[in-house]
mmCIF file of C-alpha atoms in Angstrom:
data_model
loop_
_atom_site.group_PDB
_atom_site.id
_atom_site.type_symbol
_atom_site.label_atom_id
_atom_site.label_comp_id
_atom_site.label_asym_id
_atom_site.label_seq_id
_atom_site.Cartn_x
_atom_site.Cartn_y
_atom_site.Cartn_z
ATOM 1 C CA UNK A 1 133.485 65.844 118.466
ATOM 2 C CA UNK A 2 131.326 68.994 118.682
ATOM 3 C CA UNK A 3 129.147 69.796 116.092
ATOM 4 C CA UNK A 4 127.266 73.111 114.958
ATOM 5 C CA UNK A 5 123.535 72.656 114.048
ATOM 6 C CA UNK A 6 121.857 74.886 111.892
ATOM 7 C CA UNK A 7 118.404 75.296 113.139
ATOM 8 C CA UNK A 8 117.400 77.705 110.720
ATOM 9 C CA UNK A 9 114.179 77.178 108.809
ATOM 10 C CA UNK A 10 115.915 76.553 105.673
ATOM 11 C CA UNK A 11 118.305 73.763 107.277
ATOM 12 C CA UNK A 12 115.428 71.945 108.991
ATOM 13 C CA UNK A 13 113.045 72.313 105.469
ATOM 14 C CA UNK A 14 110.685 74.797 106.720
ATOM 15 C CA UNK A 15 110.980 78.016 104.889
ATOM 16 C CA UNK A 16 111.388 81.551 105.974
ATOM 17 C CA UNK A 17 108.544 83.594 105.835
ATOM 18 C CA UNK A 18 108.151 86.713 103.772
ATOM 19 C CA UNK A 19 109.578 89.240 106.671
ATOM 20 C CA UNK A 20 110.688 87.000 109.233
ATOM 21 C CA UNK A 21 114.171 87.730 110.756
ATOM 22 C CA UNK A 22 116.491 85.231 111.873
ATOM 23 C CA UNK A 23 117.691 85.210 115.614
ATOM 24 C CA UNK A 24 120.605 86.539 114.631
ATOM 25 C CA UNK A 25 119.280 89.889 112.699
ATOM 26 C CA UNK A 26 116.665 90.530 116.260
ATOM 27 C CA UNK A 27 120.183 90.521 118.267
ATOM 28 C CA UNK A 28 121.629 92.447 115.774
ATOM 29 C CA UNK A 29 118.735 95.254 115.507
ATOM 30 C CA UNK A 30 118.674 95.001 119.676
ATOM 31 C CA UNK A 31 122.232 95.428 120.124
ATOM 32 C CA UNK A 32 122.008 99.279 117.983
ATOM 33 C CA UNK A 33 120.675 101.213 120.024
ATOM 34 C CA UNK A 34 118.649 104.000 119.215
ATOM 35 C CA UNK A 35 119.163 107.344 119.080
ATOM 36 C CA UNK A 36 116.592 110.231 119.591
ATOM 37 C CA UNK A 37 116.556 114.162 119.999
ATOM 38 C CA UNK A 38 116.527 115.901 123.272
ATOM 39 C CA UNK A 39 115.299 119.461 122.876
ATOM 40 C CA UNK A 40 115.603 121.771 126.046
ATOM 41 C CA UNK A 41 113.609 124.730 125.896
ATOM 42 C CA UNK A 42 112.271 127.242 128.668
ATOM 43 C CA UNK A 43 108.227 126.339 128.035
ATOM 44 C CA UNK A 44 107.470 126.208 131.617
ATOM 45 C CA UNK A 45 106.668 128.902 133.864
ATOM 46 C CA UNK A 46 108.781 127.564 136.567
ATOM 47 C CA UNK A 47 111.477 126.152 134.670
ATOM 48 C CA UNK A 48 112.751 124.172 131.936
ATOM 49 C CA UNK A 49 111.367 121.491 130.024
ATOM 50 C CA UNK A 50 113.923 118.562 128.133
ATOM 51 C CA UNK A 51 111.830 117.156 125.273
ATOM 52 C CA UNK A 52 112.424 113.913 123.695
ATOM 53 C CA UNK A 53 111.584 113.813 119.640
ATOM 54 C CA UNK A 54 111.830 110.389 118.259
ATOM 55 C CA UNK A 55 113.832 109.923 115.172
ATOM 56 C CA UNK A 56 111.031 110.490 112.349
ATOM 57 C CA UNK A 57 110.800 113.926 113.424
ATOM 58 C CA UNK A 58 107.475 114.053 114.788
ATOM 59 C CA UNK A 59 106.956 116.779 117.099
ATOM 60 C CA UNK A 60 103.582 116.528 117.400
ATOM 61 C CA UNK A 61 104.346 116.039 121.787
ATOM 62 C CA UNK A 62 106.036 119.242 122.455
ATOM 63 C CA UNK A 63 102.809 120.800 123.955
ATOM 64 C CA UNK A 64 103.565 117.649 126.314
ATOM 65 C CA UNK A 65 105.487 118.134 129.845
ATOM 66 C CA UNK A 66 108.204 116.457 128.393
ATOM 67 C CA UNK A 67 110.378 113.452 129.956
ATOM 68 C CA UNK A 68 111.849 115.579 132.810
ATOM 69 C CA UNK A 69 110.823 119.136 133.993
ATOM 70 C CA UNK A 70 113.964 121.319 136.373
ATOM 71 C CA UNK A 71 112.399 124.373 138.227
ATOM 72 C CA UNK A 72 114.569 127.309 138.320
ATOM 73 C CA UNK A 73 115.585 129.003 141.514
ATOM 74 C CA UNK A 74 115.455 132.144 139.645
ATOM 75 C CA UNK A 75 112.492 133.141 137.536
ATOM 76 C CA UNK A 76 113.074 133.913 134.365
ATOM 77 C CA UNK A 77 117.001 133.117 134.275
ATOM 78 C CA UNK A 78 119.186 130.856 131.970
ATOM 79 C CA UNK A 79 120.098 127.622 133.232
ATOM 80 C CA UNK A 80 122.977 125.400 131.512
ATOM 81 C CA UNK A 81 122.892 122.271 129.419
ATOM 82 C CA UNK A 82 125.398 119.826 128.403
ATOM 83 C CA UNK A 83 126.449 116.288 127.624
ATOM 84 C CA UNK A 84 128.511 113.544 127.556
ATOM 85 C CA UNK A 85 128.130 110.170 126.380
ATOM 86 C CA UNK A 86 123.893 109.636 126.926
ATOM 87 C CA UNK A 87 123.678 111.869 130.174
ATOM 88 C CA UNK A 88 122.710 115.880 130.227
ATOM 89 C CA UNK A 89 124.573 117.859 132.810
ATOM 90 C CA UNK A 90 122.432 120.828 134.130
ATOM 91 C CA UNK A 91 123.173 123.710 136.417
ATOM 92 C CA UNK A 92 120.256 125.067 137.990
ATOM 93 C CA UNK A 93 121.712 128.338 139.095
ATOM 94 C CA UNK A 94 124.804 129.339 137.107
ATOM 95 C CA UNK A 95 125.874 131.756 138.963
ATOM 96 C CA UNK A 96 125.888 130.469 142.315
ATOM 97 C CA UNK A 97 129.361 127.829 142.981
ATOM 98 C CA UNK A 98 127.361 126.455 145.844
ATOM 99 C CA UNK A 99 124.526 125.270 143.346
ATOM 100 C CA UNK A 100 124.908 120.938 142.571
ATOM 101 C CA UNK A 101 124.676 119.546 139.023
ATOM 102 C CA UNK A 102 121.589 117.415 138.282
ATOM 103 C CA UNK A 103 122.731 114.532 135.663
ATOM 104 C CA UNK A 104 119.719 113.214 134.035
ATOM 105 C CA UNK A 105 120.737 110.218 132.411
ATOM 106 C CA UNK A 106 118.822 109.452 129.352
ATOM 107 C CA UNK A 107 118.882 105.477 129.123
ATOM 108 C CA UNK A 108 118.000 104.518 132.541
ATOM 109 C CA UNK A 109 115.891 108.038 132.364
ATOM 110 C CA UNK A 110 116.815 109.121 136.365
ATOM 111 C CA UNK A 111 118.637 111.398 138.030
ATOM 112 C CA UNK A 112 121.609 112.356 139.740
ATOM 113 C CA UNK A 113 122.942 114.972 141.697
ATOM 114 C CA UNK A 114 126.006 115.758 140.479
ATOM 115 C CA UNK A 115 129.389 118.468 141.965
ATOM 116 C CA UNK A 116 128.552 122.192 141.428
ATOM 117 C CA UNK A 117 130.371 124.362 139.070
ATOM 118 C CA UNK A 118 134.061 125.405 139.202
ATOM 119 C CA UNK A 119 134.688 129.333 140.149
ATOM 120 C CA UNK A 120 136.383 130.054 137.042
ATOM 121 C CA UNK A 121 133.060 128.799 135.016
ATOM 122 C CA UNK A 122 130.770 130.996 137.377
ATOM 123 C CA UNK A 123 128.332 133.344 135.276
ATOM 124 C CA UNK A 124 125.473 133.289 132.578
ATOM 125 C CA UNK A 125 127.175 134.256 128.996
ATOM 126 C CA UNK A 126 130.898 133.429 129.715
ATOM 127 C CA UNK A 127 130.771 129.970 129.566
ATOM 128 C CA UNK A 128 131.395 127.097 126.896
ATOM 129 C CA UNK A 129 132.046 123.941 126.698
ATOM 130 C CA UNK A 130 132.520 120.823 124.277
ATOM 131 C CA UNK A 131 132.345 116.765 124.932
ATOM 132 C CA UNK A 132 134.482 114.070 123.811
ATOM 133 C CA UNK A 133 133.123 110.236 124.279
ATOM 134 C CA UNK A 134 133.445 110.537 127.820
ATOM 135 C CA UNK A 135 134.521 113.863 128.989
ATOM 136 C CA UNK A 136 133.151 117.247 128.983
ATOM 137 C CA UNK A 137 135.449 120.180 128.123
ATOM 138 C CA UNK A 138 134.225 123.705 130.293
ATOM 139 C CA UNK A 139 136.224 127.135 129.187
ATOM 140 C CA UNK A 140 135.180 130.738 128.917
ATOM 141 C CA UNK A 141 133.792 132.314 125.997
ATOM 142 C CA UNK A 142 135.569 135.507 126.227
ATOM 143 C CA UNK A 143 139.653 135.589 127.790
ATOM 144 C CA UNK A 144 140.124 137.715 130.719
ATOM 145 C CA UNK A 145 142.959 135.807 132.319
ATOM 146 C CA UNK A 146 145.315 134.022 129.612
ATOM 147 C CA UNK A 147 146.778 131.587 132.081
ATOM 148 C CA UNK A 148 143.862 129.805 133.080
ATOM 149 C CA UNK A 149 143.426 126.053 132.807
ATOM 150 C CA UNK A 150 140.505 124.112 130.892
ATOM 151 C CA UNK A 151 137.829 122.434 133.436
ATOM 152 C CA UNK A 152 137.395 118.581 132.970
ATOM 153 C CA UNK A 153 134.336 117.054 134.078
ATOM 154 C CA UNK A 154 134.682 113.175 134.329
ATOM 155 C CA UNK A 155 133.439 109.762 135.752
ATOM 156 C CA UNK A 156 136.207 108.239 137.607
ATOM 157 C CA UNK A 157 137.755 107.558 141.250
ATOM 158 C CA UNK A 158 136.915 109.287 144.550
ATOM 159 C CA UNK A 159 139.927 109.061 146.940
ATOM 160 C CA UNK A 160 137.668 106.777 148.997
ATOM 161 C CA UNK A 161 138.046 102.933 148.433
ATOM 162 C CA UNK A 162 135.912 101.624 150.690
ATOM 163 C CA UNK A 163 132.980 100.170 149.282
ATOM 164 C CA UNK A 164 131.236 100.099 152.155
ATOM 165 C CA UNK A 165 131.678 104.011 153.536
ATOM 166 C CA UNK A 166 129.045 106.723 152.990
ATOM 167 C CA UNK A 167 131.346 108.058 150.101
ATOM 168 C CA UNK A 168 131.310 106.395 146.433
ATOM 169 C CA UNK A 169 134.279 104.839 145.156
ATOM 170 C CA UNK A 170 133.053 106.352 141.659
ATOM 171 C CA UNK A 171 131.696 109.662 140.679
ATOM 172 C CA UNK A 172 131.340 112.669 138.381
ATOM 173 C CA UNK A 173 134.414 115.176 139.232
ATOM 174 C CA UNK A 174 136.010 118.860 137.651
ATOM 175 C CA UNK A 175 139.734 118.720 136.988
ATOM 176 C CA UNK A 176 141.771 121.343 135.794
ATOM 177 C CA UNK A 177 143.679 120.440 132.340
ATOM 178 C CA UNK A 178 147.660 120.707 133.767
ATOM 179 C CA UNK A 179 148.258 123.212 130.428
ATOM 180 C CA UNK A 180 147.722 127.403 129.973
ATOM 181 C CA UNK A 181 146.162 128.768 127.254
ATOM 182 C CA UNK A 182 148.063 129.547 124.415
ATOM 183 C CA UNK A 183 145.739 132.598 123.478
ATOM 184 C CA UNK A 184 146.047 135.891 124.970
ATOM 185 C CA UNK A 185 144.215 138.952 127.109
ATOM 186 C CA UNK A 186 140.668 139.860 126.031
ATOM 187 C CA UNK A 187 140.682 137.010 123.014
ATOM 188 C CA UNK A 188 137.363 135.662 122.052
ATOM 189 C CA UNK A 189 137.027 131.829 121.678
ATOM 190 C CA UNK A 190 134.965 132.235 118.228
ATOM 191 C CA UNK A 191 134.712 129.045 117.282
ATOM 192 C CA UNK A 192 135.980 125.270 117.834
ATOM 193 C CA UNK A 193 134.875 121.637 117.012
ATOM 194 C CA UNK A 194 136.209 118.063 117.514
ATOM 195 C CA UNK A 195 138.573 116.162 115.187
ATOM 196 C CA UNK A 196 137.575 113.075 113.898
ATOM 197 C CA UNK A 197 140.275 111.120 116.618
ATOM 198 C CA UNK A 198 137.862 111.600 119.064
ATOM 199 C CA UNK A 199 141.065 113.032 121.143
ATOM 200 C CA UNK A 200 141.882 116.530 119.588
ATOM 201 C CA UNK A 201 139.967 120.065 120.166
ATOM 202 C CA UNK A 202 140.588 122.763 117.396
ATOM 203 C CA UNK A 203 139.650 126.110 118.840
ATOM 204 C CA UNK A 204 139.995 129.766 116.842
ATOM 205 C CA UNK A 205 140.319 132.791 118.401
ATOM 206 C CA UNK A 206 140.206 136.555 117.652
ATOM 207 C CA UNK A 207 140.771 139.796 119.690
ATOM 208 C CA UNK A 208 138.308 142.551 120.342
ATOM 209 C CA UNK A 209 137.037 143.576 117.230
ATOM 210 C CA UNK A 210 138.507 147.039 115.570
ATOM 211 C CA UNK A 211 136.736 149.018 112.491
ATOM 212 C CA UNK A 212 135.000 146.459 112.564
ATOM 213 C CA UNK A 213 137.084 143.320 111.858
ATOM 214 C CA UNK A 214 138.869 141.246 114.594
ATOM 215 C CA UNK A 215 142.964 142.965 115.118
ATOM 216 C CA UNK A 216 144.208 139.520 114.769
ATOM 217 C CA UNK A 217 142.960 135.816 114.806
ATOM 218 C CA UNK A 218 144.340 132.342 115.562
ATOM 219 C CA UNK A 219 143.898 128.559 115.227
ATOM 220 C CA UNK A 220 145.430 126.380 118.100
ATOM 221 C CA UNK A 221 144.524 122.488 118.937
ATOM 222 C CA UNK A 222 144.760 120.633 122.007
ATOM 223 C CA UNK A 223 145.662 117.071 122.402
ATOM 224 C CA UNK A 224 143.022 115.984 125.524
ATOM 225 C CA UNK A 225 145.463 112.560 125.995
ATOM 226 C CA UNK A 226 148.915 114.221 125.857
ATOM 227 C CA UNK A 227 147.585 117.497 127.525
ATOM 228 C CA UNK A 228 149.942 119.573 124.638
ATOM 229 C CA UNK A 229 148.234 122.732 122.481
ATOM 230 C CA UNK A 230 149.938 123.785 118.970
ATOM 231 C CA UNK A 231 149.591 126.351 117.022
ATOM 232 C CA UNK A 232 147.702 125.960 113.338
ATOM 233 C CA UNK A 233 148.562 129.711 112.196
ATOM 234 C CA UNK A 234 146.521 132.936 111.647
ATOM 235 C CA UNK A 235 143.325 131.646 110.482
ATOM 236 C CA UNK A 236 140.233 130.793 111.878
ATOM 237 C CA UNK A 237 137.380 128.184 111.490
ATOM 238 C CA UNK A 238 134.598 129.567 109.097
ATOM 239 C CA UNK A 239 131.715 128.774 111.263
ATOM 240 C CA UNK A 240 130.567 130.520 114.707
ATOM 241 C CA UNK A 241 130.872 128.773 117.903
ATOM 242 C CA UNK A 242 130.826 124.547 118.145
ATOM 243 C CA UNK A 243 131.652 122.206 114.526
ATOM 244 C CA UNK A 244 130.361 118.688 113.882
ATOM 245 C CA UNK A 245 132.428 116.339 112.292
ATOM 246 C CA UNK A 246 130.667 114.327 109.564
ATOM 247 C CA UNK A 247 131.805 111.180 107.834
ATOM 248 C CA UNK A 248 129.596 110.989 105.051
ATOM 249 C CA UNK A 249 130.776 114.519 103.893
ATOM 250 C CA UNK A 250 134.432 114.284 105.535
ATOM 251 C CA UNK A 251 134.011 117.785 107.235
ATOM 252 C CA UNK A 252 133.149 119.475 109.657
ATOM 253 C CA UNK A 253 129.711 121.125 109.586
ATOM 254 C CA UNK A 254 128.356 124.342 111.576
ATOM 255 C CA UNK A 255 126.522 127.892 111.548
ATOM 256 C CA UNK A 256 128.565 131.052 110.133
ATOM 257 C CA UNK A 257 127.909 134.746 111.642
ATOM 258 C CA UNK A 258 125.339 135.857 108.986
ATOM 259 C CA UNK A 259 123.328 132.455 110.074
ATOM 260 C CA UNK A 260 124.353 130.280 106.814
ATOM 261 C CA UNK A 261 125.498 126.730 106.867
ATOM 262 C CA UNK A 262 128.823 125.829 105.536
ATOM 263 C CA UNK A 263 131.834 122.906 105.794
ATOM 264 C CA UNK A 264 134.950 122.814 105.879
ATOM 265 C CA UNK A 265 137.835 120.173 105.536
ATOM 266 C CA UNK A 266 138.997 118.835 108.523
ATOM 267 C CA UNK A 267 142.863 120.597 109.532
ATOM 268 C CA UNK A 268 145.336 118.763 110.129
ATOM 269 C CA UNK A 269 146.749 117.785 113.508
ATOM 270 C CA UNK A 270 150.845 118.167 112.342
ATOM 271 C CA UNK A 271 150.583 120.921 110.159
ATOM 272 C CA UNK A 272 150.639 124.533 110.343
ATOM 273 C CA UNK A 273 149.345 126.936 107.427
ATOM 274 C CA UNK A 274 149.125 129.887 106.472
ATOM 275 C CA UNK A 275 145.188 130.205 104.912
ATOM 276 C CA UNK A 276 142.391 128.181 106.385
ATOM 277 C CA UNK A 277 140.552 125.056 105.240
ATOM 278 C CA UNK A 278 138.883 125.039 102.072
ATOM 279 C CA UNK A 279 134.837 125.595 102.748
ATOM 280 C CA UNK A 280 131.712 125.842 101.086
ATOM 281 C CA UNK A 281 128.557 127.365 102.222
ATOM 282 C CA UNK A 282 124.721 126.781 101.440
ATOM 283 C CA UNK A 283 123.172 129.388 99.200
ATOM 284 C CA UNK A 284 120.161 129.516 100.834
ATOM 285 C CA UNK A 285 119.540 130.360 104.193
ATOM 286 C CA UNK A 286 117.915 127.823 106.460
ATOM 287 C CA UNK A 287 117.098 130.738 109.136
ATOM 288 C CA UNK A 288 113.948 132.802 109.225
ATOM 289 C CA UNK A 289 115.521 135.290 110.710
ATOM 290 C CA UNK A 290 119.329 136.667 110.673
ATOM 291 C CA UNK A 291 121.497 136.722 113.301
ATOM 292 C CA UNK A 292 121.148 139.807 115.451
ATOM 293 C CA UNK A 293 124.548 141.468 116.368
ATOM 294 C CA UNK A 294 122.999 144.803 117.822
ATOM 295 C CA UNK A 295 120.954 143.383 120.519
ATOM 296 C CA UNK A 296 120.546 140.155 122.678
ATOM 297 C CA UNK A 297 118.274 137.802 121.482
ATOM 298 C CA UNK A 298 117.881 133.917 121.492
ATOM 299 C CA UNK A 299 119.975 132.373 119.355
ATOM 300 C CA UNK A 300 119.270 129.128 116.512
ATOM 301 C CA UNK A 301 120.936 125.686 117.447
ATOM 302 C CA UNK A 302 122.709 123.471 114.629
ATOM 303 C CA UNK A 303 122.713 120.058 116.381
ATOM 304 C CA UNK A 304 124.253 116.941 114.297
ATOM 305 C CA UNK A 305 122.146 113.602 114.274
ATOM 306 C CA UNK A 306 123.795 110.873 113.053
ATOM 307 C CA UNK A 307 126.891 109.976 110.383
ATOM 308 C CA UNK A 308 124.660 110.355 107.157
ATOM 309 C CA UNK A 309 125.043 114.150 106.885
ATOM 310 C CA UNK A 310 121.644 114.872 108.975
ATOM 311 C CA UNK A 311 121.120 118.046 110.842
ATOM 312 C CA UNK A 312 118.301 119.657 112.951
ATOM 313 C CA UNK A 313 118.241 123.558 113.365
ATOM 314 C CA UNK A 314 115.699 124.734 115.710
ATOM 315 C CA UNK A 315 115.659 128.396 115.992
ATOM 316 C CA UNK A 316 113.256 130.423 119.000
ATOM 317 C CA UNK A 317 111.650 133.323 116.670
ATOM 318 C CA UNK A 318 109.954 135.712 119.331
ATOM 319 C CA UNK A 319 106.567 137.563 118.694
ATOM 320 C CA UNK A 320 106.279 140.866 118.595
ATOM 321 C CA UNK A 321 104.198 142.826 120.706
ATOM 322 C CA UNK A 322 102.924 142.575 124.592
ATOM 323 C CA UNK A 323 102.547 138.858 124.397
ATOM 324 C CA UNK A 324 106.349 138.675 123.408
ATOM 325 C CA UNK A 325 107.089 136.557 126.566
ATOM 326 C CA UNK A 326 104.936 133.931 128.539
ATOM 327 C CA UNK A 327 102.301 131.342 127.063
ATOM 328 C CA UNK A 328 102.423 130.890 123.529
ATOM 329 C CA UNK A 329 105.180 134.008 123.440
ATOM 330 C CA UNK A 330 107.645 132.652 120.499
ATOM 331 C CA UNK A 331 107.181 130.394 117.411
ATOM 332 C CA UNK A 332 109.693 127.154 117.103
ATOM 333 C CA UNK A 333 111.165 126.569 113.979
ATOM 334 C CA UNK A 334 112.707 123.069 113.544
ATOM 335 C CA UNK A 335 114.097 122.110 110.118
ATOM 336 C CA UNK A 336 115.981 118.856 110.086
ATOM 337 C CA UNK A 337 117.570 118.396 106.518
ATOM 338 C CA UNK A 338 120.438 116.271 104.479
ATOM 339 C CA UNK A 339 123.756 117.837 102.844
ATOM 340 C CA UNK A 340 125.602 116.638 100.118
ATOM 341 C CA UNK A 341 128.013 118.143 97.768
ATOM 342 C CA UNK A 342 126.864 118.582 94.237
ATOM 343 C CA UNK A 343 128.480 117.379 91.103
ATOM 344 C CA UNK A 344 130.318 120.317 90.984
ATOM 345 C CA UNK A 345 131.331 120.669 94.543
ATOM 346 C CA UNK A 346 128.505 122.526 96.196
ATOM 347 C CA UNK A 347 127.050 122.336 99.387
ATOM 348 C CA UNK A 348 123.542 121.548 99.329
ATOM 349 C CA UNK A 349 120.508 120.415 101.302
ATOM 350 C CA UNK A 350 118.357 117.124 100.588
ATOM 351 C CA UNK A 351 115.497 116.001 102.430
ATOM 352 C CA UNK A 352 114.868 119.041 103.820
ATOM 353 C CA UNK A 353 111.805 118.992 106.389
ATOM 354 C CA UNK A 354 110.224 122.725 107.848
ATOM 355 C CA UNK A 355 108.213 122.649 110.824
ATOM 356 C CA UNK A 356 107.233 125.588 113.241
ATOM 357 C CA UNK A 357 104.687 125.647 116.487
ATOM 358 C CA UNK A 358 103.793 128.094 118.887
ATOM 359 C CA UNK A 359 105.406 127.375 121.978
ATOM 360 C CA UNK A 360 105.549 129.585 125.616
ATOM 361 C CA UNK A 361 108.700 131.210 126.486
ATOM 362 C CA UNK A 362 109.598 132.524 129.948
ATOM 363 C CA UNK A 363 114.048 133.050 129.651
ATOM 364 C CA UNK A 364 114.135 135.823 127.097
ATOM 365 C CA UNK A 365 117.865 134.839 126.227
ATOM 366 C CA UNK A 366 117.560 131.208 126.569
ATOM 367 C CA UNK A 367 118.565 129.616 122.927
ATOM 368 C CA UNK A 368 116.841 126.177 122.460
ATOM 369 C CA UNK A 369 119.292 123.451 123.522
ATOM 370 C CA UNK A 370 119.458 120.330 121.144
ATOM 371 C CA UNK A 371 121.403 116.841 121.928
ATOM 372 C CA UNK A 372 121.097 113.535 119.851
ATOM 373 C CA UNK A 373 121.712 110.775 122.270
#
């Protein structure tokens, strides 16, 4: 007969020390892994420079080179950052389809070279995308052809299954998404977030604006298993460009146009409606300085970290002057703050932490690029 021992200090007589874990609890704590805050910004005179802030929010290294610097082929031009799963996906050259990924992989901390861009994603401004657990989703920003197809970009099979040949059996690939667009000519992908399945991609969309409100706007989803859009109705999500879904709050979370935070309930994948989700926005402005409409300028970054309603908003604030570009040529705000919803319904802030440093900037349009990985 087998039988379980307890070896435990309290089984054996010994007692457990003020502080002291059992096995069990160190396994526990290794198993979680965790999490910290990659911040890309464009510090370097040759390039970019991927940051990595630890969880307590001290910044104190960002004068640091950082865990991984990427020259740029092309002084003073915008390079491209994404992610999926705990790997950032840069292109170098954004304009150029002969130009190869980089993946820098952030747990093993190397990198990879990775397939260049698709032509349909070619180009500085136009391009979007959103990730899922293990896929990245690539579209344009603005609508010039309303047939074409989403890009995928994916870990899975080569056509080469021979482990022994040159050629991997395994690597990153695009894929077009087998479905059209449902949105027409000249529309504007405004803004679009992830449902809490994990599966499902709302996007809203508006035409050219007119007088000076968009001529018409509309709410579709896409189901990334069943490859199947459907419509929502004539509405549109209440924040500006990419939603995070949070479970403490039950919403998703995300930057207006005038630069406000605000929430809103979660839409429903079956339904269609005629008036958006309910929302609520903060009263007070987090940004130092409002969105500019009139004229290109770096933009502020609303970057989730974690289930317990956390957020970090860095925002690029450039100086004014000759020494506008180069060393030292923009102050770095990063606020990382709580939400809740007050006893009466309200959105508000909690924990709210304000820090700013001088940092060098040498991509005027470059927006600081945040991922929590």
């Amino acid at each position: 007969m087998n039988r379980i021992i307890d070896t435990s200090p309290e089984a054996i007589g010994g007692k457990r020390r003020q502080g002291q874990a059992s096995l069990y609890e160190c396994a526990g704590k290794r198993l979680k892994k965790q999490k910290h805050l990659y911040l890309v910004l464009d510090d370097w005179s040759k390039g970019f420079t991927i940051h990595k802030i630890d969880d307590d929010g001290n910044h104190s290294d960002l004068r640091k080179p950082g865990v991984l610097r990427v020259n740029t082929p092309v002084p003073g031009r915008c390079m491209t950052f994404d992610a999926i799963g705990s790997n950032i996906f840069i292109i170098t050259n954004p304009r150029c389809g002969l130009t190869p990924s980089l993946i820098y992989d952030t747990e093993a901390a190397g990198l990879a070279v990775g397939p260049p861009r698709p032509e349909p994603l070619l180009g500085d401004n136009n391009n979007t995308s959103i990730g899922t657990a293990d896929t990245l989703y690539a579209f344009q920003h603005f609508i010039t052809d309303p047939q074409q197809f989403l890009k995928v970009m994916s870990w899975g099979p080569t056509d080469n299954d021979d482990p022994w040949a040159e050629r991997p059996t395994m690597d990153w690939r695009w894929q077009s998404v087998e479905s059209p667009w449902p949105f027409a000519n000249n529309e504007i992908i405004a803004s679009y977030a992830l449902h809490p399945d994990g599966r499902t991609i709302f996007f809203s969309a508006h035409s050219k604006y007119v007088n000076p409100r968009p001529k018409s706007i509309r709410t579709f989803s896409f189901d990334t298993k069943q490859c199947r859009w459907r419509s929502h109705g004539e509405w549109s999500l209440p924040f500006k460009g990419q939603g995070y879904f949070d479970t403490m709050l039950d919403a998703w979370v995300g930057l207006n146009m005038d630069g406000y935070v605000c929430s809103c309930q979660v839409a429903s994948r079956s339904s269609t409606s005629q008036s958006p989700p309910d929302c609520q926005m903060l009263q007070e402005r987090l940004l130092c300085n409002p969105p500019n409409t009139r004229f290109p300028t770096p933009k502020a970054t609303l970057t989730h970290v974690g289930n317990d309603a956390k957020f970090c908003l860095a925002e690029c604030v450039l100086r004014e002057g000759d020494d506008a570009f180069g060393r030292d040529g923009c102050v770095l705000h990063i606020t990382t703050f709580g939400l809740k919803y007050s006893h009466k319904g309200e959105l508000q802030t909690m924990n709210r932490i304000n820090n700013s440093y001088t940092v060098s900037k040498h991509a005027p349009l470059f927006s600081p690029v945040a991922f929590w990985m």
